[in-house]
Tab-separated table of C-alpha atoms in Angstrom:
chain	number	residue	atom	x	y	z
T	122	MET	CA	-28.650	48.722	129.402
T	123	PRO	CA	-31.729	49.594	131.540
T	124	LEU	CA	-34.822	47.539	130.866
T	125	ASP	CA	-36.885	50.707	130.427
T	126	THR	CA	-34.808	52.070	127.531
T	127	ALA	CA	-36.941	54.546	125.602
T	128	VAL	CA	-38.107	53.689	122.097
T	129	ASN	CA	-36.357	55.912	119.563
T	130	SER	CA	-38.064	57.758	116.696
T	131	LEU	CA	-37.673	54.746	114.381
T	132	GLY	CA	-39.351	52.411	116.847
T	133	PHE	CA	-36.364	50.606	118.359
T	134	ALA	CA	-35.744	50.237	122.087
T	135	LYS	CA	-32.129	51.392	121.967
T	136	PRO	CA	-30.208	54.631	121.477
T	137	ALA	CA	-30.187	56.186	118.004
T	138	SER	CA	-26.404	55.818	117.885
T	139	GLU	CA	-26.797	52.037	118.108
T	140	THR	CA	-29.464	51.930	115.384
T	141	ARG	CA	-28.202	51.537	111.835
T	142	VAL	CA	-30.480	52.784	109.066
T	143	VAL	CA	-29.859	52.538	105.334
T	144	VAL	CA	-31.368	55.498	103.471
T	145	ALA	CA	-32.317	54.980	99.820
T	146	MET	CA	-30.986	58.204	98.262
T	147	SER	CA	-32.161	59.235	94.798
T	148	GLY	CA	-30.267	62.524	94.882
T	149	GLY	CA	-33.458	64.547	95.263
T	150	VAL	CA	-34.470	66.787	98.122
T	151	ASP	CA	-36.834	64.274	99.785
T	152	SER	CA	-34.434	61.406	100.431
T	153	SER	CA	-31.620	63.853	101.160
T	154	VAL	CA	-33.676	65.430	103.947
T	155	VAL	CA	-34.463	61.989	105.377
T	156	ALA	CA	-30.752	61.114	105.506
T	157	ALA	CA	-29.759	64.473	107.004
T	158	GLN	CA	-32.546	64.398	109.594
T	159	LEU	CA	-31.682	60.895	110.782
T	160	LYS	CA	-27.991	61.765	110.921
T	161	GLU	CA	-28.762	64.858	113.000
T	162	GLU	CA	-30.836	62.706	115.364
T	163	GLY	CA	-27.746	60.594	115.943
T	164	TYR	CA	-28.525	57.470	113.941
T	165	ASP	CA	-25.857	55.340	112.272
T	166	VAL	CA	-26.799	56.363	108.712
T	167	VAL	CA	-25.616	54.655	105.520
T	168	GLY	CA	-26.683	56.203	102.212
T	169	VAL	CA	-27.206	54.012	99.152
T	170	THR	CA	-27.936	55.204	95.614
T	171	LEU	CA	-28.850	52.916	92.739
T	172	GLN	CA	-27.437	53.452	89.263
T	173	LEU	CA	-30.347	52.221	87.196
T	174	TYR	CA	-29.333	52.909	83.622
T	175	ASP	CA	-26.423	53.961	81.435
T	176	HIS	CA	-24.485	56.664	83.222
T	177	GLY	CA	-23.481	58.552	80.085
T	178	ALA	CA	-27.006	58.673	78.708
T	179	ALA	CA	-28.378	59.561	82.119
T	180	LEU	CA	-26.394	62.804	82.256
T	181	ALA	CA	-28.571	64.223	79.494
T	182	LYS	CA	-31.807	63.451	81.353
T	183	LYS	CA	-32.341	66.581	83.394
T	184	GLY	CA	-34.933	66.171	86.129
T	185	ALA	CA	-34.934	62.376	86.066
T	186	CYS	CA	-34.166	60.415	89.207
T	187	CYS	CA	-31.101	58.217	89.624
T	188	ALA	CA	-29.286	59.932	86.750
T	189	GLY	CA	-25.594	60.838	86.830
T	190	ARG	CA	-26.223	64.281	88.289
T	191	ASP	CA	-28.415	62.776	90.992
T	192	ILE	CA	-25.741	60.295	92.043
T	193	HIS	CA	-23.345	63.239	92.376
T	194	ASP	CA	-25.894	65.188	94.448
T	195	ALA	CA	-26.507	62.242	96.795
T	196	ARG	CA	-22.774	61.858	97.325
T	197	ARG	CA	-22.403	65.569	98.140
T	198	VAL	CA	-25.169	65.368	100.755
T	199	ALA	CA	-23.504	62.366	102.394
T	200	GLU	CA	-20.148	64.147	102.466
T	201	SER	CA	-21.625	67.316	103.938
T	202	MET	CA	-23.476	65.405	106.690
T	203	GLY	CA	-20.625	62.995	107.376
T	204	PHE	CA	-22.034	59.543	106.704
T	205	PRO	CA	-20.914	56.808	104.256
T	206	HIS	CA	-22.500	56.599	100.816
T	207	TYR	CA	-22.443	53.776	98.284
T	208	VAL	CA	-23.513	53.575	94.635
T	209	LEU	CA	-24.752	50.177	93.484
T	210	ASP	CA	-24.928	49.217	89.810
T	211	TYR	CA	-28.430	47.846	89.263
T	212	GLU	CA	-28.576	48.556	85.544
T	213	ASN	CA	-29.139	44.940	84.446
T	214	THR	CA	-31.670	44.270	87.206
T	215	PHE	CA	-33.595	47.447	86.402
T	216	ARG	CA	-33.702	46.687	82.692
T	217	GLU	CA	-34.938	43.138	83.222
T	218	ALA	CA	-37.379	43.857	86.060
T	219	VAL	CA	-38.800	47.201	84.955
T	220	ILE	CA	-37.860	48.534	81.511
T	221	ASP	CA	-38.464	45.354	79.496
T	222	GLU	CA	-41.904	44.837	81.037
T	223	PHE	CA	-42.733	48.499	80.439
T	224	ALA	CA	-42.013	48.113	76.722
T	225	ASP	CA	-43.800	44.770	76.398
T	226	SER	CA	-46.872	46.077	78.238
T	227	TYR	CA	-47.203	49.006	75.880
T	228	LEU	CA	-46.876	46.687	72.905
T	229	ALA	CA	-49.687	44.585	74.385
T	230	GLY	CA	-51.988	47.617	74.523
T	231	ALA	CA	-51.652	48.269	78.262
T	232	THR	CA	-50.694	51.451	80.101
T	233	PRO	CA	-48.004	50.368	82.589
T	234	VAL	CA	-46.824	52.135	85.746
T	235	PRO	CA	-43.085	51.340	85.939
T	236	CYS	CA	-42.537	53.320	89.146
T	237	ILE	CA	-44.619	50.729	91.033
T	238	ARG	CA	-42.589	47.868	89.572
T	239	CYS	CA	-39.358	49.669	90.489
T	240	ASN	CA	-40.444	49.964	94.123
T	241	GLU	CA	-41.686	46.376	94.150
T	242	ARG	CA	-38.879	44.612	92.302
T	243	VAL	CA	-35.810	46.769	92.885
T	244	LYS	CA	-35.983	49.234	95.775
T	245	PHE	CA	-38.080	47.187	98.206
T	246	LYS	CA	-36.582	43.866	97.161
T	247	ASP	CA	-32.927	43.954	96.119
T	248	LEU	CA	-32.041	47.221	97.846
T	249	LEU	CA	-33.852	46.136	100.984
T	250	ALA	CA	-31.881	42.873	100.949
T	251	THR	CA	-28.680	44.906	100.630
T	252	ALA	CA	-29.705	46.957	103.662
T	253	LYS	CA	-30.077	43.758	105.665
T	254	ASP	CA	-26.667	42.585	104.420
T	255	LEU	CA	-25.262	45.826	105.840
T	256	ASP	CA	-26.735	44.849	109.237
T	257	ALA	CA	-29.158	47.771	109.160
T	258	ASP	CA	-32.064	47.729	111.586
T	259	CYS	CA	-34.309	49.305	108.959
T	260	MET	CA	-34.364	51.102	105.603
T	261	ALA	CA	-35.749	54.623	105.205
T	262	THR	CA	-36.950	56.326	102.024
T	263	GLY	CA	-38.177	59.775	101.028
T	264	HIS	CA	-41.630	58.586	99.966
T	265	TYR	CA	-44.657	60.539	101.121
T	266	ILE	CA	-46.570	57.819	102.919
T	267	ARG	CA	-47.003	56.872	106.571
T	268	ARG	CA	-46.177	53.717	108.466
T	269	GLU	CA	-48.166	53.478	111.665
T	270	MET	CA	-48.354	50.776	114.294
T	271	GLY	CA	-51.810	49.249	114.601
T	272	GLU	CA	-53.339	46.597	116.803
T	273	HIS	CA	-51.787	43.787	114.744
T	274	GLY	CA	-48.535	45.386	113.614
T	275	ALA	CA	-47.278	47.909	111.081
T	276	GLU	CA	-49.876	49.474	108.792
T	277	LEU	CA	-49.544	51.585	105.636
T	278	HIS	CA	-51.391	54.912	105.609
T	279	SER	CA	-51.768	57.752	103.113
T	280	ALA	CA	-49.502	60.758	103.598
T	281	ALA	CA	-50.695	63.689	105.680
T	282	ASP	CA	-50.365	65.904	102.585
T	283	ALA	CA	-52.881	64.569	100.048
T	284	ASN	CA	-51.127	66.508	97.269
T	285	ARG	CA	-47.882	64.591	97.851
T	286	ASP	CA	-49.342	61.201	98.788
T	287	GLN	CA	-47.568	58.313	97.023
T	288	SER	CA	-49.704	55.433	98.282
T	289	TYR	CA	-50.829	54.564	94.732
T	290	PHE	CA	-47.217	53.763	93.828
T	291	LEU	CA	-46.554	51.722	96.968
T	292	PHE	CA	-49.598	49.430	97.124
T	293	SER	CA	-47.497	46.319	96.425
T	294	THR	CA	-45.424	46.789	99.590
T	295	THR	CA	-45.694	43.509	101.512
T	296	GLN	CA	-46.205	43.156	105.230
T	297	GLU	CA	-42.661	41.820	105.651
T	298	GLN	CA	-41.242	44.834	103.797
T	299	LEU	CA	-43.447	47.218	105.780
T	300	ASP	CA	-42.075	45.827	109.033
T	301	TYR	CA	-38.574	46.866	107.890
T	302	LEU	CA	-39.283	50.161	106.109
T	303	ARG	CA	-39.572	53.671	107.523
T	304	PHE	CA	-41.023	56.802	105.854
T	305	PRO	CA	-40.024	59.883	107.899
T	306	LEU	CA	-41.663	62.440	105.552
T	307	GLY	CA	-45.158	60.946	105.539
T	308	GLY	CA	-46.415	63.106	108.366
T	309	LEU	CA	-45.266	66.467	106.973
T	310	ALA	CA	-48.010	68.907	106.024
T	311	SER	CA	-46.423	70.069	102.764
T	312	LYS	CA	-43.406	69.885	100.465
T	313	ALA	CA	-42.548	73.382	101.671
T	314	GLU	CA	-41.690	71.844	105.060
T	315	THR	CA	-39.300	69.418	103.371
T	316	ARG	CA	-37.512	72.222	101.525
T	317	ALA	CA	-37.321	74.268	104.722
T	318	LEU	CA	-35.610	71.339	106.442
T	319	ALA	CA	-33.189	70.998	103.514
T	320	ALA	CA	-32.303	74.678	103.847
T	321	ARG	CA	-31.832	74.314	107.608
T	322	TYR	CA	-29.412	71.422	107.070
T	323	GLY	CA	-27.596	73.462	104.417
T	324	LEU	CA	-28.153	70.831	101.727
T	325	SER	CA	-27.067	71.677	98.177
T	326	VAL	CA	-30.319	70.160	96.834
T	327	ALA	CA	-32.649	72.398	98.863
T	328	ASP	CA	-33.961	74.160	95.739
T	329	LYS	CA	-33.591	71.250	93.327
T	330	PRO	CA	-36.742	70.807	91.160
T	331	ASP	CA	-38.864	67.702	91.593
T	332	SER	CA	-38.506	65.035	88.919
T	333	GLN	CA	-41.540	64.985	86.635
T	334	ASP	CA	-41.009	62.089	84.264
T	335	ILE	CA	-40.380	58.382	84.590
T	336	CYS	CA	-36.625	58.288	85.162
T	337	PHE	CA	-35.769	56.411	81.950
T	338	VAL	CA	-38.289	58.322	79.771
T	339	PRO	CA	-36.891	61.799	79.003
T	340	ASN	CA	-39.518	64.478	78.349
T	341	GLY	CA	-42.338	61.975	78.802
T	342	ASN	CA	-41.905	60.583	75.273
T	343	TYR	CA	-42.853	56.956	75.944
T	344	ALA	CA	-43.173	56.047	72.286
T	345	ALA	CA	-39.595	57.101	71.455
T	346	VAL	CA	-38.215	54.921	74.254
T	347	ILE	CA	-40.291	51.908	73.186
T	348	GLU	CA	-39.235	52.279	69.544
T	349	LYS	CA	-35.617	52.292	70.704
T	350	LEU	CA	-36.157	49.216	72.886
T	351	ARG	CA	-38.355	47.371	70.384
T	352	PRO	CA	-37.433	48.419	66.822
T	353	GLY	CA	-40.387	48.166	64.460
T	354	ALA	CA	-42.914	48.538	67.278
T	355	ALA	CA	-44.613	51.573	65.745
T	356	GLU	CA	-46.364	49.824	62.854
T	357	PRO	CA	-49.269	51.820	61.420
T	358	GLY	CA	-52.831	50.557	61.251
T	359	GLU	CA	-56.458	51.640	61.085
T	360	ILE	CA	-58.378	53.953	63.369
T	361	VAL	CA	-61.909	52.568	63.450
T	362	HIS	CA	-65.107	53.715	65.096
T	363	ALA	CA	-66.737	51.282	67.507
T	364	ASP	CA	-69.517	50.906	64.940
T	365	GLY	CA	-67.006	49.563	62.384
T	366	ARG	CA	-66.334	52.657	60.259
T	367	VAL	CA	-62.710	53.194	59.253
T	368	LEU	CA	-61.861	56.810	60.111
T	369	GLY	CA	-58.180	57.024	59.311
T	370	GLU	CA	-54.736	55.580	59.915
T	371	HIS	CA	-52.705	55.641	63.101
T	372	ARG	CA	-48.893	55.732	63.384
T	373	GLY	CA	-48.465	52.842	65.815
T	374	LEU	CA	-50.452	51.641	68.844
T	375	ILE	CA	-47.668	52.752	71.186
T	376	HIS	CA	-48.654	56.382	70.543
T	377	TYR	CA	-52.157	55.897	72.017
T	378	THR	CA	-53.746	55.151	75.379
T	379	VAL	CA	-57.309	54.364	76.456
T	380	GLY	CA	-59.165	57.591	77.204
T	381	GLN	CA	-57.060	59.710	74.829
T	382	ARG	CA	-58.882	62.383	72.840
T	383	ARG	CA	-56.230	64.740	71.503
T	384	GLY	CA	-53.818	63.924	68.703
T	385	LEU	CA	-55.957	61.288	66.990
T	386	GLY	CA	-55.820	63.007	63.605
T	387	ILE	CA	-59.496	62.392	62.798
T	388	GLY	CA	-60.947	65.888	63.025
T	389	GLY	CA	-64.020	67.163	61.218
T	390	LEU	CA	-66.459	64.752	62.884
T	391	ASP	CA	-69.717	65.734	64.535
T	392	GLU	CA	-68.916	64.188	67.922
T	393	PRO	CA	-65.780	64.166	70.079
T	394	LEU	CA	-64.206	60.717	70.009
T	395	TYR	CA	-61.943	58.962	72.501
T	396	VAL	CA	-59.739	55.887	72.356
T	397	VAL	CA	-61.912	53.158	73.899
T	398	LYS	CA	-59.792	50.113	73.014
T	399	LEU	CA	-56.440	49.135	71.559
T	400	ASP	CA	-56.842	46.003	69.414
T	401	VAL	CA	-53.302	44.653	69.382
T	402	ASP	CA	-54.011	41.605	67.180
T	403	ALA	CA	-55.638	43.680	64.426
T	404	ARG	CA	-53.345	46.699	65.033
T	405	ARG	CA	-56.439	48.880	65.358
T	406	VAL	CA	-57.173	51.923	67.495
T	407	VAL	CA	-60.874	51.756	68.325
T	408	VAL	CA	-62.578	55.073	69.104
T	409	GLY	CA	-66.029	55.979	70.323
T	410	PRO	CA	-68.083	58.492	72.333
T	411	LYS	CA	-67.091	59.336	75.904
T	412	GLU	CA	-69.816	57.200	77.452
T	413	MET	CA	-68.112	54.098	76.068
T	414	LEU	CA	-65.220	54.727	78.450
T	415	ALA	CA	-67.428	54.248	81.506
T	416	THR	CA	-66.557	51.087	83.441
T	417	ARG	CA	-67.988	49.549	86.598
T	418	ARG	CA	-66.412	46.086	86.674
T	419	VAL	CA	-62.634	45.935	86.915
T	420	PRO	CA	-60.784	42.576	86.885
T	421	ILE	CA	-57.532	42.635	88.858
T	422	ARG	CA	-54.717	40.179	89.519
T	423	GLU	CA	-51.391	40.012	91.403
T	424	VAL	CA	-53.307	41.221	94.452
T	425	ASN	CA	-51.242	42.328	97.444
T	426	TRP	CA	-53.397	42.387	100.583
T	427	ILE	CA	-52.054	44.134	103.699
T	428	GLY	CA	-55.405	44.796	105.348
T	429	GLY	CA	-55.088	42.082	107.981
T	430	GLY	CA	-56.150	38.454	107.832
T	431	SER	CA	-56.513	36.622	104.538
T	432	PHE	CA	-57.756	38.348	101.399
T	433	THR	CA	-60.326	35.578	100.879
T	434	ASP	CA	-61.690	35.707	104.439
T	435	GLN	CA	-64.730	37.598	103.141
T	436	ALA	CA	-66.791	36.994	100.012
T	437	GLU	CA	-66.867	40.748	99.418
T	438	ARG	CA	-65.464	43.873	101.015
T	439	GLU	CA	-66.607	47.481	100.880
T	440	VAL	CA	-63.608	49.720	100.268
T	441	LEU	CA	-62.468	52.828	98.457
T	442	VAL	CA	-60.361	52.286	95.348
T	443	ARG	CA	-58.155	54.432	93.156
T	444	VAL	CA	-57.845	53.272	89.528
T	445	ARG	CA	-55.376	55.966	88.453
T	446	SER	CA	-52.834	57.939	90.430
T	447	THR	CA	-54.628	61.186	89.563
T	448	ARG	CA	-58.096	60.005	90.634
T	449	PRO	CA	-59.467	60.342	94.168
T	450	PRO	CA	-60.479	57.127	95.955
T	451	ALA	CA	-64.048	56.093	95.115
T	452	PRO	CA	-66.484	53.609	96.741
T	453	ALA	CA	-66.294	50.035	95.477
T	454	VAL	CA	-66.873	46.401	96.384
T	455	ILE	CA	-64.079	43.830	96.060
T	456	ARG	CA	-65.027	40.197	95.419
T	457	PRO	CA	-61.988	37.901	95.778
T	458	ILE	CA	-61.632	35.045	93.299
T	459	SER	CA	-58.427	33.749	94.890
T	460	GLU	CA	-55.667	35.150	97.092
T	461	THR	CA	-54.281	36.968	94.047
T	462	GLU	CA	-57.309	37.670	91.809
T	463	ALA	CA	-60.523	39.597	92.277
T	464	GLU	CA	-63.259	41.553	90.584
T	465	VAL	CA	-63.803	45.121	91.696
T	466	GLU	CA	-67.228	46.685	91.241
T	467	LEU	CA	-67.184	50.480	91.182
T	468	LEU	CA	-70.356	51.922	92.699
T	469	SER	CA	-70.140	54.813	90.232
T	470	PRO	CA	-68.714	54.208	86.729
T	471	GLU	CA	-65.184	55.490	86.075
T	472	GLN	CA	-63.931	56.553	82.666
T	473	GLY	CA	-60.683	55.469	81.057
T	474	VAL	CA	-59.924	52.457	83.284
T	475	SER	CA	-56.988	50.866	81.500
T	476	PRO	CA	-55.204	47.498	81.683
T	477	GLY	CA	-51.723	47.943	83.095
T	478	GLN	CA	-52.782	50.494	85.699
T	479	ALA	CA	-53.084	49.710	89.392
T	480	CYS	CA	-56.255	49.483	91.444
T	481	VAL	CA	-55.369	50.470	95.005
T	482	PHE	CA	-57.569	49.685	98.034
T	483	TYR	CA	-58.233	52.050	100.939
T	484	ALA	CA	-60.308	51.703	104.097
T	485	THR	CA	-63.707	53.407	103.913
T	486	GLU	CA	-62.797	55.436	107.004
T	487	GLY	CA	-59.425	56.825	107.973
T	488	SER	CA	-56.257	56.717	105.884
T	489	ARG	CA	-55.219	53.051	105.855
T	490	VAL	CA	-53.977	51.501	102.609
T	491	LEU	CA	-55.232	47.913	102.316
T	492	GLY	CA	-53.231	46.849	99.259
T	493	GLY	CA	-54.232	46.594	95.626
T	494	GLY	CA	-53.807	44.771	92.360
T	495	TRP	CA	-53.109	45.202	88.657
T	496	ILE	CA	-55.944	45.920	86.234
T	497	TRP	CA	-56.101	43.524	83.307
T	498	LYS	CA	-58.474	42.617	80.505
T	499	GLY	CA	-59.913	39.600	82.275
T	500	ARG	CA	-60.623	36.203	80.821
């Protein structure tokens, strides 16, 4: 082979035909397009789909990823494009690593984000290890995020399309994982481009709707899933004002989240009230005026730093942070306590910051994702 062999589109100095790539296929249009595109470019593509929960129950969950229908759709795409496809049973792993923590977090008064844990503990851990076992040079996914080469190696960057950007859900990607992963859709300007590619490849999923809910939570009914997983979890208790007044009775803490206003069942009051705290020990929903939701200091732990160097190299760092997936990044200062803990000071107060959510770090200029951590109640 000539010494000046060109680098292919996945960053390897060898022909595409000699580059094996495992594509994580959920059965949706995004990962299907990634697989089809790489196959068309001549790569040695292997599709892998994870069965994450009971196959029979999954068939009734329309619009949820990794359900029975989605496994069928992924297989059809692989057959039509002519590459091998495997289904791996990860039901026990998914339950232990994602679902159980989801239920326990809700019972503890937090608002968990299971999609982050799934990427962290299943897709980018066990599935990535499987890709290496298959002698793949890399693993590609349909996530909308960019991997770019910087001065010191691979960097994570927000997607070109801010409306599709999934950086909030991928903050816990480690440097080692980032070196191995590829995200071919991150540079596309819109989802319309993805669907146009699917139509060009003649994929059966070209018009398939996007999944809206957490894959194991049909119709977004978190409480029903938790009651099934943890019978007796929905014990009633008092709704109390922050000033101590008892205003009514709730139907179980799992039905409420910090920042919630609607559905409290305490109408007829002079002021609008919001959930400001969930007191798990006393089984109380504490409500108060909107200004009580404002927070400037956010304790975080399980920090994953991919911004270069050591997280504790600096006593404080000016960054942008996102404290919910639906919020834009806002100016903040991070003060590390250790390699895995820190306090984040928001320069402008944010409302509804909740334990169990992620706090994701971004560079003050450009699109680089620097990592993040999990919001908790602090000591």
